[in-house]
Short mmCIF file of N, CA and C in Angstrom, two decimals:
data_model
loop_
_atom_site.label_atom_id
_atom_site.label_comp_id
_atom_site.label_asym_id
_atom_site.label_seq_id
_atom_site.Cartn_x
_atom_site.Cartn_y
_atom_site.Cartn_z
N MET H 1 53.30 -32.92 -9.98
CA MET H 1 52.91 -31.79 -9.38
C MET H 1 53.05 -31.92 -7.56
N LYS H 2 54.30 -31.32 -7.43
CA LYS H 2 54.55 -31.23 -5.79
C LYS H 2 54.05 -29.97 -5.23
N GLY H 3 54.09 -30.12 -4.06
CA GLY H 3 53.26 -29.02 -3.35
C GLY H 3 52.06 -28.78 -3.43
N ASN H 4 51.65 -27.41 -3.68
CA ASN H 4 50.58 -26.90 -3.72
C ASN H 4 49.56 -26.94 -5.07
N TYR H 5 48.62 -27.21 -5.10
CA TYR H 5 47.55 -27.83 -6.07
C TYR H 5 46.09 -27.17 -5.55
N THR H 6 45.29 -27.40 -6.74
CA THR H 6 44.24 -26.31 -6.75
C THR H 6 42.84 -27.19 -6.52
N VAL H 7 42.08 -27.00 -5.60
CA VAL H 7 40.70 -27.44 -5.25
C VAL H 7 39.38 -26.84 -5.62
N TRP H 8 38.63 -27.40 -6.12
CA TRP H 8 37.43 -26.93 -6.22
C TRP H 8 36.69 -27.05 -5.20
N ASN H 9 36.26 -25.66 -4.34
CA ASN H 9 35.48 -25.83 -3.05
C ASN H 9 33.93 -25.76 -3.37
N GLY H 10 33.26 -25.99 -4.56
CA GLY H 10 32.05 -25.88 -4.38
C GLY H 10 31.47 -24.75 -5.47
N GLU H 11 32.29 -23.60 -5.15
CA GLU H 11 32.05 -22.46 -5.74
C GLU H 11 33.18 -21.59 -6.41
N GLU H 12 34.41 -22.07 -6.37
CA GLU H 12 35.57 -21.56 -6.91
C GLU H 12 36.72 -22.20 -6.77
N TRP H 13 37.98 -22.23 -7.66
CA TRP H 13 39.15 -22.75 -7.37
C TRP H 13 39.93 -21.89 -6.23
N VAL H 14 40.36 -22.81 -5.08
CA VAL H 14 41.29 -22.11 -4.14
C VAL H 14 42.44 -23.21 -4.08
N SER H 15 43.50 -22.85 -3.57
CA SER H 15 44.77 -23.33 -3.05
C SER H 15 44.45 -24.44 -2.39
N GLN H 16 44.93 -25.60 -2.26
CA GLN H 16 44.82 -26.62 -1.21
C GLN H 16 45.64 -26.12 -0.04
N LEU H 17 46.33 -25.05 -0.27
CA LEU H 17 47.13 -24.00 1.19
C LEU H 17 46.19 -23.36 1.74
N SER H 18 44.97 -23.08 1.14
CA SER H 18 44.06 -22.03 1.70
C SER H 18 43.14 -22.81 2.71
N PRO H 19 42.37 -22.35 4.05
CA PRO H 19 41.72 -22.88 4.61
C PRO H 19 40.22 -23.25 4.12
N LEU H 20 39.62 -24.35 4.09
CA LEU H 20 38.68 -24.89 3.18
C LEU H 20 37.21 -24.66 4.13
N PHE H 21 37.24 -24.54 5.57
CA PHE H 21 36.29 -24.35 6.35
C PHE H 21 36.80 -23.91 7.52
N PRO H 22 35.93 -23.59 8.52
CA PRO H 22 36.13 -23.34 9.84
C PRO H 22 36.78 -24.44 10.54
N ILE H 23 38.00 -24.22 11.46
CA ILE H 23 38.29 -25.31 12.20
C ILE H 23 37.29 -25.75 13.22
N GLY H 24 36.59 -25.50 13.52
CA GLY H 24 35.37 -25.75 14.37
C GLY H 24 34.34 -26.77 13.43
N ASN H 25 34.89 -27.13 12.26
CA ASN H 25 33.82 -27.88 11.40
C ASN H 25 33.67 -29.12 11.85
N ARG H 26 32.63 -29.55 11.79
CA ARG H 26 32.35 -31.25 12.21
C ARG H 26 33.37 -32.41 11.38
N GLY H 27 33.29 -32.07 10.19
CA GLY H 27 33.91 -32.76 9.32
C GLY H 27 35.48 -32.59 10.01
N PHE H 28 36.07 -31.47 10.22
CA PHE H 28 37.39 -31.45 10.42
C PHE H 28 37.93 -31.95 11.96
N ARG H 29 36.83 -31.99 12.84
CA ARG H 29 37.12 -32.13 14.13
C ARG H 29 36.68 -33.56 14.57
N TYR H 30 35.54 -34.19 13.59
CA TYR H 30 35.18 -35.41 14.23
C TYR H 30 35.40 -36.68 12.94
N GLY H 31 35.69 -35.98 11.84
CA GLY H 31 35.86 -37.12 10.58
C GLY H 31 34.53 -37.14 9.99
N ASP H 32 33.22 -36.45 10.15
CA ASP H 32 32.02 -36.36 9.91
C ASP H 32 31.91 -36.07 8.43
N GLY H 33 32.12 -37.20 7.67
CA GLY H 33 32.14 -36.95 6.23
C GLY H 33 32.65 -38.31 5.43
N ALA H 34 32.72 -38.33 4.38
CA ALA H 34 33.03 -39.48 3.38
C ALA H 34 33.91 -38.64 2.06
N PHE H 35 35.07 -39.71 1.63
CA PHE H 35 35.72 -39.28 0.70
C PHE H 35 35.94 -40.52 -0.31
N GLU H 36 36.19 -40.12 -1.37
CA GLU H 36 36.72 -41.07 -2.59
C GLU H 36 38.09 -40.64 -2.83
N THR H 37 39.09 -41.48 -3.09
CA THR H 37 40.01 -41.17 -3.96
C THR H 37 40.27 -42.03 -5.78
N ILE H 38 40.26 -41.36 -6.47
CA ILE H 38 39.95 -42.05 -7.67
C ILE H 38 41.03 -41.87 -8.59
N ARG H 39 41.93 -43.26 -8.87
CA ARG H 39 43.32 -43.46 -9.55
C ARG H 39 42.94 -42.74 -11.02
N VAL H 40 43.99 -42.04 -11.64
CA VAL H 40 43.82 -41.52 -12.69
C VAL H 40 44.91 -42.14 -13.28
N VAL H 41 44.86 -42.37 -14.75
CA VAL H 41 45.88 -43.33 -15.49
C VAL H 41 45.79 -42.57 -16.64
N SER H 42 46.75 -42.48 -17.64
CA SER H 42 46.53 -41.36 -18.79
C SER H 42 45.43 -40.40 -18.69
N GLY H 43 45.48 -39.65 -17.77
CA GLY H 43 44.56 -38.77 -17.83
C GLY H 43 42.92 -39.11 -17.60
N ARG H 44 42.81 -40.48 -17.49
CA ARG H 44 41.36 -40.89 -17.40
C ARG H 44 41.28 -41.48 -15.81
N MET H 45 39.89 -41.20 -15.21
CA MET H 45 39.73 -41.51 -14.13
C MET H 45 39.09 -43.01 -13.87
N VAL H 46 39.63 -43.82 -13.32
CA VAL H 46 39.70 -45.26 -13.44
C VAL H 46 38.32 -45.62 -12.43
N PHE H 47 37.54 -46.35 -12.89
CA PHE H 47 35.84 -46.80 -12.13
C PHE H 47 35.46 -45.68 -11.69
N PHE H 48 35.24 -44.37 -12.19
CA PHE H 48 34.76 -43.38 -11.82
C PHE H 48 33.17 -43.47 -11.13
N SER H 49 32.61 -44.19 -12.21
CA SER H 49 31.19 -44.56 -11.57
C SER H 49 31.00 -45.43 -10.24
N GLU H 50 31.96 -46.41 -10.13
CA GLU H 50 31.74 -47.18 -9.13
C GLU H 50 32.28 -46.34 -7.75
N HIS H 51 33.10 -45.27 -7.91
CA HIS H 51 33.56 -44.66 -6.57
C HIS H 51 32.59 -43.66 -6.32
N ILE H 52 31.82 -43.11 -7.43
CA ILE H 52 30.50 -42.02 -6.91
C ILE H 52 29.60 -42.88 -6.31
N ALA H 53 29.34 -44.15 -6.79
CA ALA H 53 28.26 -45.10 -6.13
C ALA H 53 28.45 -45.21 -4.69
N ARG H 54 30.09 -45.60 -4.30
CA ARG H 54 30.46 -45.86 -3.09
C ARG H 54 30.29 -44.63 -2.50
N LEU H 55 30.89 -43.59 -2.92
CA LEU H 55 30.60 -42.30 -2.15
C LEU H 55 29.27 -42.12 -1.79
N ARG H 56 28.09 -42.08 -2.98
CA ARG H 56 26.74 -41.74 -2.42
C ARG H 56 26.31 -42.62 -1.43
N ASN H 57 26.71 -44.16 -1.28
CA ASN H 57 26.21 -44.74 -0.11
C ASN H 57 26.76 -44.67 0.99
N GLY H 58 27.81 -44.05 1.17
CA GLY H 58 28.42 -43.32 2.49
C GLY H 58 27.74 -42.21 2.75
N VAL H 59 27.54 -41.13 1.87
CA VAL H 59 26.67 -39.92 2.20
C VAL H 59 25.37 -40.04 2.64
N ASN H 60 24.72 -41.24 2.15
CA ASN H 60 23.38 -41.50 2.32
C ASN H 60 23.34 -42.13 3.91
N ILE H 61 24.02 -42.95 4.35
CA ILE H 61 24.55 -43.72 5.59
C ILE H 61 24.51 -42.55 6.51
N LEU H 62 25.57 -41.30 5.98
CA LEU H 62 25.58 -40.27 6.95
C LEU H 62 24.65 -39.36 7.20
N GLU H 63 23.56 -39.64 6.04
CA GLU H 63 22.02 -38.79 6.22
C GLU H 63 22.44 -37.51 5.88
N LEU H 64 23.17 -37.20 4.89
CA LEU H 64 23.93 -35.68 4.48
C LEU H 64 23.15 -35.44 2.99
N ASN H 65 23.01 -34.32 2.90
CA ASN H 65 22.70 -33.98 1.47
C ASN H 65 23.56 -33.19 0.82
N CYS H 66 23.68 -33.89 -0.41
CA CYS H 66 24.68 -33.83 -1.38
C CYS H 66 24.24 -33.77 -2.55
N PRO H 67 23.74 -32.53 -3.23
CA PRO H 67 23.24 -32.45 -4.79
C PRO H 67 24.29 -32.59 -5.68
N GLU H 68 25.49 -32.47 -5.03
CA GLU H 68 26.53 -32.49 -6.15
C GLU H 68 26.83 -33.65 -6.65
N LEU H 69 26.46 -34.78 -5.90
CA LEU H 69 26.56 -36.14 -6.41
C LEU H 69 25.41 -36.84 -7.12
N ASP H 70 24.41 -35.79 -7.31
CA ASP H 70 23.57 -36.29 -8.06
C ASP H 70 23.20 -36.52 -9.61
N ASP H 71 24.08 -35.84 -10.05
CA ASP H 71 24.54 -35.92 -11.54
C ASP H 71 25.77 -36.42 -11.80
N VAL H 72 26.03 -37.90 -12.44
CA VAL H 72 27.30 -38.38 -12.57
C VAL H 72 27.87 -37.56 -13.77
N PHE H 73 27.40 -37.20 -14.54
CA PHE H 73 27.91 -36.51 -15.96
C PHE H 73 28.11 -35.26 -15.50
N THR H 74 27.84 -34.67 -15.08
CA THR H 74 28.18 -33.14 -14.52
C THR H 74 29.49 -33.34 -13.68
N LEU H 75 29.56 -34.49 -12.62
CA LEU H 75 30.57 -34.76 -11.84
C LEU H 75 31.69 -35.14 -12.54
N LYS H 76 31.41 -35.77 -13.71
CA LYS H 76 32.87 -36.23 -14.04
C LYS H 76 33.16 -35.19 -14.95
N GLU H 77 32.28 -34.28 -15.45
CA GLU H 77 32.96 -33.11 -16.23
C GLU H 77 33.85 -32.12 -15.09
N LEU H 78 33.46 -32.22 -14.26
CA LEU H 78 34.04 -31.27 -13.10
C LEU H 78 35.13 -31.83 -12.57
N GLY H 79 35.42 -33.43 -12.66
CA GLY H 79 36.31 -34.23 -12.33
C GLY H 79 37.27 -33.90 -13.38
N LEU H 80 37.09 -33.74 -14.77
CA LEU H 80 37.91 -33.48 -15.83
C LEU H 80 38.59 -32.02 -15.70
N SER H 81 37.67 -31.40 -15.33
CA SER H 81 37.84 -29.88 -15.17
C SER H 81 39.15 -29.78 -13.90
N VAL H 82 39.04 -30.52 -13.08
CA VAL H 82 40.06 -30.42 -11.74
C VAL H 82 41.30 -30.97 -12.44
N LEU H 83 41.27 -31.88 -13.15
CA LEU H 83 42.49 -32.77 -13.89
C LEU H 83 43.10 -31.48 -14.49
N LYS H 84 42.45 -31.13 -15.54
CA LYS H 84 43.15 -29.95 -16.28
C LYS H 84 43.65 -28.80 -15.61
N GLN H 85 42.79 -28.38 -14.29
CA GLN H 85 43.27 -27.23 -13.88
C GLN H 85 44.71 -27.32 -13.04
N ASN H 86 45.04 -28.73 -12.69
CA ASN H 86 46.07 -29.29 -12.06
C ASN H 86 47.21 -29.87 -13.00
N GLU H 87 46.55 -29.78 -14.22
CA GLU H 87 47.53 -30.06 -15.34
C GLU H 87 47.98 -31.52 -15.25
N ILE H 88 47.07 -32.24 -15.04
CA ILE H 88 47.32 -33.83 -14.92
C ILE H 88 46.93 -34.58 -15.96
N ASN H 89 47.49 -34.79 -16.74
CA ASN H 89 47.13 -35.51 -18.06
C ASN H 89 47.92 -37.10 -18.49
N LYS H 90 48.73 -37.38 -17.01
CA LYS H 90 49.17 -38.52 -17.19
C LYS H 90 48.50 -39.52 -15.93
N GLY H 91 49.54 -39.63 -14.92
CA GLY H 91 49.07 -40.65 -13.79
C GLY H 91 48.98 -39.58 -12.94
N GLY H 92 47.88 -39.59 -11.51
CA GLY H 92 47.61 -39.08 -10.66
C GLY H 92 46.36 -39.57 -10.04
N ARG H 93 45.96 -38.88 -9.00
CA ARG H 93 44.86 -38.93 -7.99
C ARG H 93 43.58 -38.06 -8.13
N LEU H 94 42.75 -38.24 -8.04
CA LEU H 94 41.37 -37.16 -8.05
C LEU H 94 40.70 -37.85 -6.54
N ARG H 95 40.45 -36.48 -5.72
CA ARG H 95 39.78 -36.81 -4.54
C ARG H 95 38.56 -35.97 -4.32
N ILE H 96 37.47 -36.48 -3.83
CA ILE H 96 36.13 -36.11 -3.49
C ILE H 96 36.15 -36.23 -2.13
N TRP H 97 35.66 -35.16 -1.29
CA TRP H 97 35.22 -34.97 -0.04
C TRP H 97 34.11 -34.19 0.22
N VAL H 98 33.23 -34.64 0.89
CA VAL H 98 31.98 -34.47 1.39
C VAL H 98 32.06 -34.35 3.08
N VAL H 99 31.86 -33.26 3.23
CA VAL H 99 31.97 -33.28 5.18
C VAL H 99 30.89 -32.48 5.69
N ARG H 100 30.19 -32.91 6.63
CA ARG H 100 28.83 -32.10 7.23
C ARG H 100 29.37 -30.90 7.65
N ALA H 101 28.52 -29.72 6.79
CA ALA H 101 28.70 -28.24 7.57
C ALA H 101 28.36 -28.35 8.87
N GLY H 102 28.73 -26.99 9.34
CA GLY H 102 28.19 -26.64 10.85
C GLY H 102 29.40 -27.00 11.84
N GLU H 103 29.01 -26.72 13.10
CA GLU H 103 29.83 -26.95 13.93
C GLU H 103 29.33 -27.77 15.12
N GLY H 104 29.74 -28.11 16.11
CA GLY H 104 29.21 -28.73 17.39
C GLY H 104 29.01 -30.32 17.16
N MET H 105 28.64 -30.78 18.35
CA MET H 105 28.73 -32.29 18.68
C MET H 105 27.43 -32.86 18.25
N ASP H 106 26.30 -32.33 17.95
CA ASP H 106 24.72 -32.81 17.43
C ASP H 106 24.94 -33.20 15.94
N HIS H 107 25.31 -34.01 15.40
CA HIS H 107 25.19 -34.33 14.01
C HIS H 107 23.80 -34.82 13.31
N SER H 108 22.96 -34.81 14.26
CA SER H 108 21.89 -35.08 13.53
C SER H 108 20.94 -33.89 13.19
N ILE H 109 21.42 -32.69 13.30
CA ILE H 109 20.82 -31.20 13.27
C ILE H 109 21.10 -30.83 11.77
N GLU H 110 22.37 -30.93 11.43
CA GLU H 110 22.96 -30.15 10.12
C GLU H 110 22.87 -31.50 9.07
N LYS H 111 22.26 -31.15 7.84
CA LYS H 111 22.58 -32.25 6.92
C LYS H 111 23.31 -31.74 5.75
N SER H 112 23.42 -30.38 5.47
CA SER H 112 24.16 -29.61 4.25
C SER H 112 25.60 -30.10 4.59
N VAL H 113 26.00 -29.88 3.50
CA VAL H 113 27.54 -30.24 3.33
C VAL H 113 28.79 -29.19 2.67
N HIS H 114 29.88 -29.60 2.76
CA HIS H 114 30.94 -28.82 2.21
C HIS H 114 31.52 -29.76 1.45
N PHE H 115 31.52 -29.60 0.04
CA PHE H 115 31.80 -30.55 -1.18
C PHE H 115 33.23 -29.92 -1.29
N PHE H 116 34.26 -30.60 -1.85
CA PHE H 116 35.48 -30.36 -2.75
C PHE H 116 36.07 -31.29 -3.54
N MET H 117 36.53 -30.93 -4.56
CA MET H 117 37.29 -31.65 -5.42
C MET H 117 38.89 -31.56 -5.63
N GLY H 118 39.76 -32.45 -5.51
CA GLY H 118 40.92 -32.03 -5.72
C GLY H 118 41.84 -33.02 -6.61
N ALA H 119 42.97 -32.91 -6.85
CA ALA H 119 44.00 -34.01 -7.70
C ALA H 119 45.25 -33.29 -7.50
N GLU H 120 46.23 -34.40 -7.73
CA GLU H 120 47.47 -34.13 -7.35
C GLU H 120 48.20 -35.43 -8.53
N ALA H 121 49.23 -34.94 -9.25
CA ALA H 121 49.93 -35.74 -10.48
C ALA H 121 50.80 -36.74 -9.46
N TYR H 122 50.82 -37.99 -10.11
CA TYR H 122 51.94 -38.73 -9.57
C TYR H 122 52.95 -38.69 -11.00
N PRO H 123 54.26 -38.99 -10.66
CA PRO H 123 55.48 -38.70 -11.69
C PRO H 123 55.27 -39.51 -12.73
N HIS H 124 54.70 -40.66 -12.75
CA HIS H 124 54.38 -41.40 -13.91
C HIS H 124 53.01 -42.21 -13.76
N ASN H 125 52.51 -43.15 -14.67
CA ASN H 125 51.71 -44.02 -14.73
C ASN H 125 51.99 -45.24 -13.96
N LEU H 126 51.21 -45.70 -13.27
CA LEU H 126 51.59 -46.92 -12.38
C LEU H 126 51.27 -48.38 -13.17
N TYR H 127 50.39 -48.25 -13.97
CA TYR H 127 49.88 -48.96 -14.69
C TYR H 127 50.21 -48.94 -16.13
N PRO H 128 50.29 -50.08 -16.84
CA PRO H 128 50.64 -49.68 -18.43
C PRO H 128 49.54 -49.27 -19.20
N GLU H 129 49.83 -48.67 -20.34
CA GLU H 129 48.82 -47.71 -21.24
C GLU H 129 47.78 -48.73 -21.67
N VAL H 130 47.85 -49.85 -21.90
CA VAL H 130 47.02 -51.07 -22.38
C VAL H 130 46.57 -51.73 -21.18
N SER H 131 45.40 -51.89 -20.55
CA SER H 131 45.15 -52.80 -19.45
C SER H 131 44.05 -53.55 -19.61
N PRO H 132 43.96 -54.84 -18.78
CA PRO H 132 42.86 -55.27 -18.69
C PRO H 132 41.68 -54.99 -18.03
N TYR H 133 41.74 -53.75 -17.31
CA TYR H 133 40.75 -53.15 -16.25
C TYR H 133 39.75 -52.72 -17.34
N ARG H 134 38.70 -53.15 -16.88
CA ARG H 134 37.01 -53.07 -17.65
C ARG H 134 36.97 -51.44 -17.37
N ASP H 135 36.12 -50.97 -18.38
CA ASP H 135 35.08 -49.91 -18.15
C ASP H 135 35.89 -48.37 -17.61
N TRP H 136 36.99 -48.17 -18.16
CA TRP H 136 37.54 -46.81 -17.70
C TRP H 136 36.93 -46.20 -18.12
N GLU H 137 36.68 -44.90 -17.62
CA GLU H 137 35.77 -43.67 -17.91
C GLU H 137 36.85 -42.57 -18.22
#
């Protein structure tokens, strides 16, 4: 799938071409946030739990409040919905962004976040259908 794809912004599906937050947002201006990119092979998210654990660690280090990361099962279901919304049933990647909400230079004030999840297809699976990778989810 080239070009436009759909992103979940925490409330609704939006085009990745739509503005996701104001240009003065700390995450946009200063890179104040964390993200994970999860490989999708045969429609499955590879090492999903490990990616979420790493994302949680980054969010905790930044002292952000991201309740979306509290329930891995619900997050995985959301990931599958994002893949379905973007018609990805073979190769692709799922990306989760967590960026500090608010504007300005003082990061210690704002703990809330903007949460986004999007996916894009690859033209083929880069890994074989049967793989030695463990614990695919």
